[in-house]
Amino acid sequence: MDTKVIICMEEDDKAALAEAGRILQSGGLVAFPTETVYGLGGDALNPDSSRKIYAAKGRPSDNPLIVHICRFEDIYKLVSALPEHEGKLAAAKKLADAFWPGPLTMILPKSEAVPLETTGGLDTVAVRLPSHKTALALIAAAGGYVAAPSANTSGRPSPTLAKYVLDDMQGRIDMVVDGGEVGIGLESTIVDLTVEPAEILRPGYVTEDMLKEVLGRVETDRAVLDENSGQAPKAPGMKYRHYAPRGEMTIVSGEPDRVSAYVNDQIELARAAGKKTGVIVAEEALQDYHADVCKSVGSRNDGLSAARRLYRILRELDEEAVEIIYAEAFESAGLGQAIMNRLLKAAGHHIIKV
Ligand code: TXA
Ligand code: MG
């Protein structure tokens, strides 16, 4: 299969988006930008499209997809209308008023319209209304319901640029809509509204405190940050090693001088063993490290910059064939929680305190 690439920086590139919409409506796959990461889209109501998504990503088929919509009212087709679920829909409406369109995904009981192929066999459905203008126009052109996981091969860092989509998906999907670099850089926050109190299954740009302002009580799945919680994460996708670069990655936490001293020692050892080394650190600390490749995530207190740069850095370290990677730990409050969660998964939970 040839993968066609179209450049679409504006939502009103109608001809290009109409073509992409036709591909989706006829069961094909189109990758597209969202405000979080690039998604790999298929018609969410067509079981064959969902099967194709799993095949293109090499993703286990028990790992459900997020259904993307472009207007709030379209949620009613996806969610069970049974009276006992009314409260959940009311909570969804409140969250939508506060955070949609935007980087928040809600889990709700699914209706008959959503095929089990899309939900990985679950009786719940994940729904998101993104804010990216091109994404919204594409979803409308596709008929309103687009299932889209991140557009990476399963286990690799999510793509923040179209060229990373192509690295993973060339020849496997029909089209890539190139809308430039994404804004946030980490996947959406996932909140499960089928439980009381609501529970965050994946941290993201919309933080626990922001959700609490709307819902009152909200908890975070303990397995998300603590590998020793003894529980499997509740979002099936969070249990897999993920976002991982090819190099062997370790996170080092502690006071900055001790961290750089420790990492530099380890780098000397790795170098002596003939390995290419890399670090992922704050801009302020860049000079303190002696690795072959030093990557800055931006200033220490700039979580937005770190979120935007992290996956790109992980892919660049691969491109530069770095074999041993050390990363500074992040504050795990606010957006830092989402960044630390992705770093821990990229490092296979390998963290050292110095
Ligand atoms: O920002 C995002 O959410 C991006 C863009 C493209 O929208 N999409 C994305 O999709 O990150 P994906 O498939 O890479 O991650 C979806 C996560 C997986 O961990 C999956 O297990 C979980 O959501 N999930 C989906 N449906 C679920 C459900 N019904 N119950 C629990 N977890 C669910
Ligand atoms: Mg993903």
Coordinates of C-alpha atoms and ligand atoms in Angstrom, one line a residue:
M1 CA 0.0 0.0 0.0
D2 CA 1.2 3.5 -0.8
T3 CA 0.7 5.9 2.0
K4 CA -0.3 9.3 0.6
V5 CA 0.9 12.4 2.6
I6 CA -1.1 15.6 2.4
I7 CA -0.1 18.8 4.1
C8 CA -2.9 20.5 5.9
M9 CA -2.1 23.4 8.1
E10 CA -5.6 24.9 8.0
E11 CA -8.9 23.3 8.8
D12 CA -10.4 24.9 5.7
D13 CA -8.3 22.9 3.3
K14 CA -11.6 21.4 2.3
A15 CA -10.6 19.3 -0.7
A16 CA -7.8 17.5 1.2
L17 CA -10.0 16.8 4.2
A18 CA -12.9 15.6 2.0
E19 CA -10.6 13.0 0.4
A20 CA -9.4 11.9 3.9
G21 CA -13.0 11.7 5.0
R22 CA -13.9 9.5 2.1
I23 CA -11.0 7.1 2.9
L24 CA -12.3 6.8 6.5
Q25 CA -15.9 6.3 5.4
S26 CA -14.9 3.5 3.1
G27 CA -13.0 1.7 5.8
G28 CA -9.5 3.0 5.3
L29 CA -7.0 4.4 7.8
V30 CA -5.8 8.0 8.0
A31 CA -3.3 9.5 10.5
F32 CA -4.0 13.0 11.6
P33 CA -2.8 15.7 14.1
T34 CA -4.6 16.4 17.4
E35 CA -3.6 18.8 20.1
T36 CA -2.0 16.0 22.1
V37 CA -0.3 13.6 19.6
Y38 CA -1.0 12.2 16.1
G39 CA -3.8 9.7 16.0
L40 CA -4.3 6.7 13.7
G41 CA -7.9 7.1 12.6
G42 CA -10.5 4.6 11.3
D43 CA -14.3 4.6 11.3
A44 CA -15.2 3.8 15.0
L45 CA -18.5 2.2 14.1
N46 CA -17.0 -0.2 11.5
P47 CA -15.5 -3.3 13.1
D48 CA -13.2 -3.9 10.1
S49 CA -11.6 -0.5 10.5
S50 CA -10.8 -1.2 14.1
R51 CA -9.3 -4.6 13.2
K52 CA -7.1 -2.8 10.6
I53 CA -6.0 -0.3 13.2
Y54 CA -4.8 -3.1 15.5
A55 CA -3.0 -4.7 12.6
A56 CA -1.2 -1.5 11.5
K57 CA 0.0 -0.7 15.0
G58 CA 0.8 -4.3 15.9
R59 CA -1.4 -3.7 19.0
P60 CA -2.9 -6.4 21.2
S61 CA -6.6 -6.5 20.4
D62 CA -7.6 -6.3 24.1
N63 CA -6.4 -2.7 24.2
P64 CA -9.4 -0.5 23.5
L65 CA -9.4 2.5 21.1
I66 CA -10.6 6.1 21.9
V67 CA -13.6 7.3 19.8
H68 CA -13.2 10.9 18.7
I69 CA -16.2 13.1 18.1
C70 CA -16.6 16.7 16.8
R71 CA -19.8 17.8 18.7
F72 CA -20.8 17.0 22.2
E73 CA -24.3 15.8 21.2
D74 CA -22.7 12.9 19.2
I75 CA -21.8 11.3 22.6
Y76 CA -25.4 10.1 22.9
K77 CA -25.0 7.6 20.1
L78 CA -22.0 6.1 21.8
V79 CA -23.2 5.9 25.4
S80 CA -25.8 3.5 26.9
A81 CA -29.1 5.4 27.5
L82 CA -30.2 3.1 30.4
P83 CA -31.7 5.1 33.3
E84 CA -29.0 3.9 35.7
H85 CA -26.3 5.6 33.6
E86 CA -28.0 9.0 33.7
G87 CA -25.7 10.3 36.5
K88 CA -22.6 9.3 34.5
L89 CA -23.7 11.2 31.5
A90 CA -24.5 14.2 33.7
A91 CA -20.9 14.1 35.0
A92 CA -19.7 13.8 31.4
K93 CA -21.7 16.9 30.4
K94 CA -20.1 18.9 33.3
L95 CA -16.6 17.9 32.3
A96 CA -17.3 18.6 28.7
D97 CA -18.5 22.1 29.6
A98 CA -15.2 22.7 31.4
F99 CA -12.6 20.8 29.2
W100 CA -14.0 20.0 25.7
P101 CA -12.9 20.5 23.1
G102 CA -9.6 19.5 24.6
P103 CA -7.2 16.9 25.9
L104 CA -9.6 14.8 28.1
T105 CA -11.0 11.3 27.4
M106 CA -14.0 10.0 29.3
I107 CA -14.9 6.3 29.9
L108 CA -18.6 5.6 29.9
P109 CA -20.9 2.6 29.5
K110 CA -21.1 1.8 25.7
S111 CA -24.2 1.6 23.5
E112 CA -25.0 -1.1 21.0
A113 CA -23.8 1.2 18.2
V114 CA -20.1 0.8 19.3
P115 CA -18.6 -2.5 18.1
L116 CA -16.7 -4.6 20.6
E117 CA -13.8 -4.6 18.1
T118 CA -13.4 -0.8 18.9
T119 CA -13.6 -1.3 22.7
G120 CA -11.3 -4.3 22.9
G121 CA -14.2 -6.4 24.0
L122 CA -15.2 -4.1 26.9
D123 CA -18.7 -2.9 27.6
T124 CA -17.4 0.7 28.1
V125 CA -16.3 3.2 25.6
A126 CA -13.6 5.9 25.7
V127 CA -14.8 9.3 24.1
R128 CA -12.8 12.4 23.3
L129 CA -13.7 15.7 21.6
P130 CA -10.3 17.2 20.5
S131 CA -9.7 20.9 20.1
H132 CA -7.3 20.7 17.0
K133 CA -9.1 22.4 14.1
T134 CA -7.9 19.9 11.5
A135 CA -8.9 17.0 13.6
L136 CA -12.4 18.4 14.1
A137 CA -12.8 19.0 10.4
L138 CA -11.6 15.5 9.6
I139 CA -13.9 13.8 12.1
A140 CA -16.9 15.7 10.6
A141 CA -15.8 14.7 7.0
A142 CA -15.6 11.1 8.2
G143 CA -19.2 11.0 9.5
G144 CA -18.6 12.0 13.1
Y145 CA -17.0 9.0 14.8
V146 CA -13.3 8.3 14.4
A147 CA -11.5 5.6 16.5
A148 CA -7.9 6.8 17.0
P149 CA -5.0 5.4 19.1
S150 CA -1.7 7.2 18.9
A151 CA -0.2 6.7 15.5
N152 CA 2.9 4.9 16.6
T153 CA 3.8 1.2 16.4
S154 CA 2.7 -0.4 19.6
G155 CA 5.3 0.3 22.4
R156 CA 7.1 3.2 20.6
P157 CA 6.8 6.8 21.7
S158 CA 3.7 8.5 20.4
P159 CA 4.3 10.7 17.3
T160 CA 4.4 14.5 17.7
L161 CA 5.3 15.1 14.1
A162 CA 4.1 13.6 10.8
K163 CA 7.5 12.3 10.0
Y164 CA 7.4 10.1 13.0
V165 CA 4.1 8.7 11.9
L166 CA 5.6 7.9 8.6
D167 CA 8.6 6.2 10.3
D168 CA 6.2 3.8 11.9
M169 CA 3.3 3.6 9.4
Q170 CA 4.6 4.1 5.9
G171 CA 3.0 1.4 3.7
R172 CA 0.6 0.3 6.4
I173 CA -2.1 3.0 6.2
D174 CA -3.8 4.9 3.4
M175 CA -3.0 8.5 4.3
V176 CA -1.2 10.9 6.7
V177 CA -2.5 14.4 7.2
D178 CA 0.6 16.5 8.1
G179 CA -0.4 19.4 10.3
G180 CA 3.0 20.2 11.7
E181 CA 4.1 19.7 15.2
V182 CA 1.4 19.1 17.9
G183 CA 0.9 21.5 20.8
I184 CA 0.8 19.4 24.0
G185 CA 2.9 16.4 23.1
L186 CA 1.5 13.9 25.7
E187 CA -1.7 11.9 25.3
S188 CA -5.0 13.0 26.8
T189 CA -6.0 12.6 30.4
I190 CA -8.3 9.5 30.7
V191 CA -11.0 9.7 33.4
D192 CA -13.3 6.7 34.2
L193 CA -16.8 7.9 34.9
T194 CA -18.2 4.4 35.3
V195 CA -16.9 4.2 38.9
E196 CA -17.6 6.3 42.0
P197 CA -15.6 8.5 42.6
A198 CA -14.4 9.1 39.1
E199 CA -10.8 7.7 38.6
I200 CA -7.9 9.0 36.4
L201 CA -6.5 6.0 34.5
R202 CA -3.9 8.0 32.6
P203 CA -2.6 11.4 33.7
G204 CA -2.3 14.2 31.2
Y205 CA -2.6 18.0 30.6
V206 CA -6.0 18.1 32.5
T207 CA -4.8 17.4 36.1
E208 CA -6.5 15.8 39.1
D209 CA -6.9 19.2 40.7
M210 CA -8.6 20.6 37.6
L211 CA -11.1 17.6 37.5
K212 CA -11.8 18.0 41.2
E213 CA -12.9 21.5 40.7
V214 CA -15.7 20.2 38.5
L215 CA -16.6 16.8 40.0
G216 CA -15.6 17.2 43.7
R217 CA -14.0 13.8 44.4
V218 CA -11.6 12.3 41.9
E219 CA -8.9 9.6 42.5
T220 CA -5.9 8.5 40.4
D221 CA -5.3 4.8 39.6
R222 CA -2.5 3.9 42.0
A223 CA -0.8 1.6 39.5
V224 CA -0.2 4.6 37.2
L225 CA 2.6 6.0 39.3
D226 CA 3.6 3.2 41.7
E227 CA 4.9 0.0 40.2
N228 CA 4.7 -1.6 43.6
S229 CA 1.0 -1.0 44.1
G230 CA 0.4 -4.7 43.4
Q231 CA -2.4 -3.8 40.9
A232 CA -2.6 -3.9 37.2
P233 CA -3.4 -0.5 35.7
K234 CA -7.1 -0.2 34.8
A235 CA -6.6 1.2 31.3
P236 CA -5.5 -1.9 29.4
G237 CA -2.9 0.1 27.4
M238 CA -1.1 1.3 30.5
K239 CA 0.1 -2.2 31.4
Y240 CA 2.4 -2.5 28.5
R241 CA 6.0 -1.3 28.3
H242 CA 5.5 1.8 26.3
Y243 CA 6.8 5.1 24.9
A244 CA 10.1 3.3 25.0
P245 CA 13.2 4.3 23.1
R246 CA 15.5 1.5 21.9
G247 CA 18.3 2.4 24.3
E248 CA 18.4 1.2 27.9
M249 CA 16.9 4.0 30.0
T250 CA 17.3 4.9 33.7
I251 CA 15.7 7.7 35.6
V252 CA 17.8 9.3 38.4
S253 CA 16.1 11.2 41.2
G254 CA 17.7 13.3 43.9
E255 CA 19.4 16.7 44.5
P256 CA 20.7 18.0 41.1
D257 CA 24.4 18.0 41.9
R258 CA 24.3 14.4 43.2
V259 CA 22.3 13.3 40.1
S260 CA 24.7 14.8 37.7
A261 CA 27.7 13.4 39.6
Y262 CA 26.2 9.9 39.6
V263 CA 25.1 10.0 36.0
N264 CA 28.6 11.2 34.8
D265 CA 30.2 8.3 36.7
Q266 CA 27.8 5.9 34.9
I267 CA 28.5 7.5 31.6
E268 CA 32.2 7.0 32.0
L269 CA 31.6 3.3 32.7
A270 CA 29.3 2.9 29.7
R271 CA 31.8 4.7 27.5
A272 CA 34.6 2.4 28.7
A273 CA 32.4 -0.4 27.6
G274 CA 32.1 1.1 24.1
K275 CA 28.5 2.3 24.5
K276 CA 27.0 5.6 23.1
T277 CA 25.4 7.6 25.9
G278 CA 22.7 10.2 26.2
V279 CA 20.9 12.3 28.9
I280 CA 17.5 14.0 29.1
V281 CA 17.8 16.9 31.5
A282 CA 16.7 20.4 32.4
E283 CA 18.1 23.3 30.3
E284 CA 19.8 24.7 33.5
A285 CA 21.7 21.4 34.0
L286 CA 22.8 20.8 30.4
Q287 CA 26.4 22.0 31.0
D288 CA 26.8 19.6 34.0
Y289 CA 26.6 16.4 31.9
H290 CA 29.3 14.7 29.8
A291 CA 27.2 12.3 27.7
D292 CA 27.7 11.9 24.0
V293 CA 24.2 13.3 23.3
C294 CA 22.6 15.8 25.8
K295 CA 19.0 16.7 25.3
S296 CA 17.2 19.5 27.1
V297 CA 13.5 19.3 28.0
G298 CA 13.4 23.0 28.7
S299 CA 13.6 25.0 31.9
R300 CA 13.1 23.1 35.2
N301 CA 9.8 24.6 36.0
D302 CA 8.4 24.5 32.5
G303 CA 6.2 21.4 32.4
L304 CA 4.6 22.4 29.1
S305 CA 7.9 22.5 27.4
A306 CA 8.9 19.1 28.8
A307 CA 5.6 17.6 27.7
R308 CA 6.0 19.0 24.2
R309 CA 9.6 17.8 23.8
L310 CA 9.7 14.4 25.5
Y311 CA 8.6 12.0 22.8
R312 CA 10.5 13.8 20.1
I313 CA 13.7 13.5 22.3
L314 CA 13.1 9.8 22.8
R315 CA 12.8 9.3 19.0
E316 CA 15.9 11.5 18.4
L317 CA 17.9 9.4 20.8
D318 CA 16.9 6.4 18.7
E319 CA 17.9 8.2 15.5
E320 CA 21.3 8.9 17.0
A321 CA 21.6 5.3 18.0
V322 CA 22.1 6.1 21.7
E323 CA 22.4 2.9 23.7
I324 CA 22.5 4.1 27.4
I325 CA 20.1 6.9 28.4
Y326 CA 19.8 8.7 31.8
A327 CA 17.0 11.1 32.6
E328 CA 16.5 13.5 35.5
A329 CA 13.3 12.8 37.5
F330 CA 10.5 15.3 37.4
E331 CA 8.3 16.8 40.2
S332 CA 5.3 14.6 40.2
A333 CA 2.7 17.3 40.8
G334 CA 0.3 18.8 38.2
L335 CA 1.5 18.2 34.6
G336 CA 4.7 16.8 36.1
Q337 CA 2.7 13.7 37.1
A338 CA 1.9 12.9 33.4
I339 CA 5.5 13.5 32.4
M340 CA 6.9 11.3 35.1
N341 CA 4.3 8.6 34.3
R342 CA 5.5 8.5 30.6
L343 CA 9.2 8.6 31.7
L344 CA 8.7 5.7 34.1
K345 CA 7.1 3.7 31.4
A346 CA 9.7 4.5 28.8
A347 CA 12.3 3.4 31.4
G348 CA 10.4 0.2 32.2
H349 CA 10.1 1.7 35.8
H350 CA 13.9 1.6 36.2
I351 CA 14.5 4.5 38.7
I352 CA 17.5 5.1 41.0
K353 CA 17.5 7.5 43.9
V354 CA 20.8 9.1 44.8
Ligands
TXA1 O1 -4.4 12.0 23.3 C1 -4.9 10.9 23.0 O2 -5.7 10.4 23.8 C2 -4.5 10.3 21.7 C3 -5.0 11.1 20.5 C4 -4.8 10.5 19.2 O3 -6.3 11.4 20.8 N1 -4.9 8.9 21.7 C5 -4.4 7.9 22.4 O4 -4.9 6.6 22.2 O5 -3.5 8.1 23.2 P1 -4.2 5.3 22.6 O6 -5.0 4.2 22.0 O7 -2.8 5.4 22.3 O8 -4.4 5.2 24.2 C6 -5.7 5.0 24.7 C7 -5.7 4.5 26.1 C8 -5.1 3.0 26.2 O9 -4.3 2.9 27.3 C9 -6.4 2.2 26.4 O10 -6.2 1.0 27.1 C10 -7.3 3.2 27.2 O11 -7.0 4.4 26.6 N2 -8.7 2.9 27.0 C11 -9.4 3.1 25.9 N3 -10.7 2.7 26.1 C12 -10.8 2.3 27.3 C13 -11.9 1.7 28.2 N4 -13.1 1.5 27.7 N5 -11.6 1.4 29.4 C14 -10.3 1.6 30.0 N6 -9.3 2.1 29.2 C15 -9.5 2.4 28.0
MG2 MG -0.8 5.1 22.5

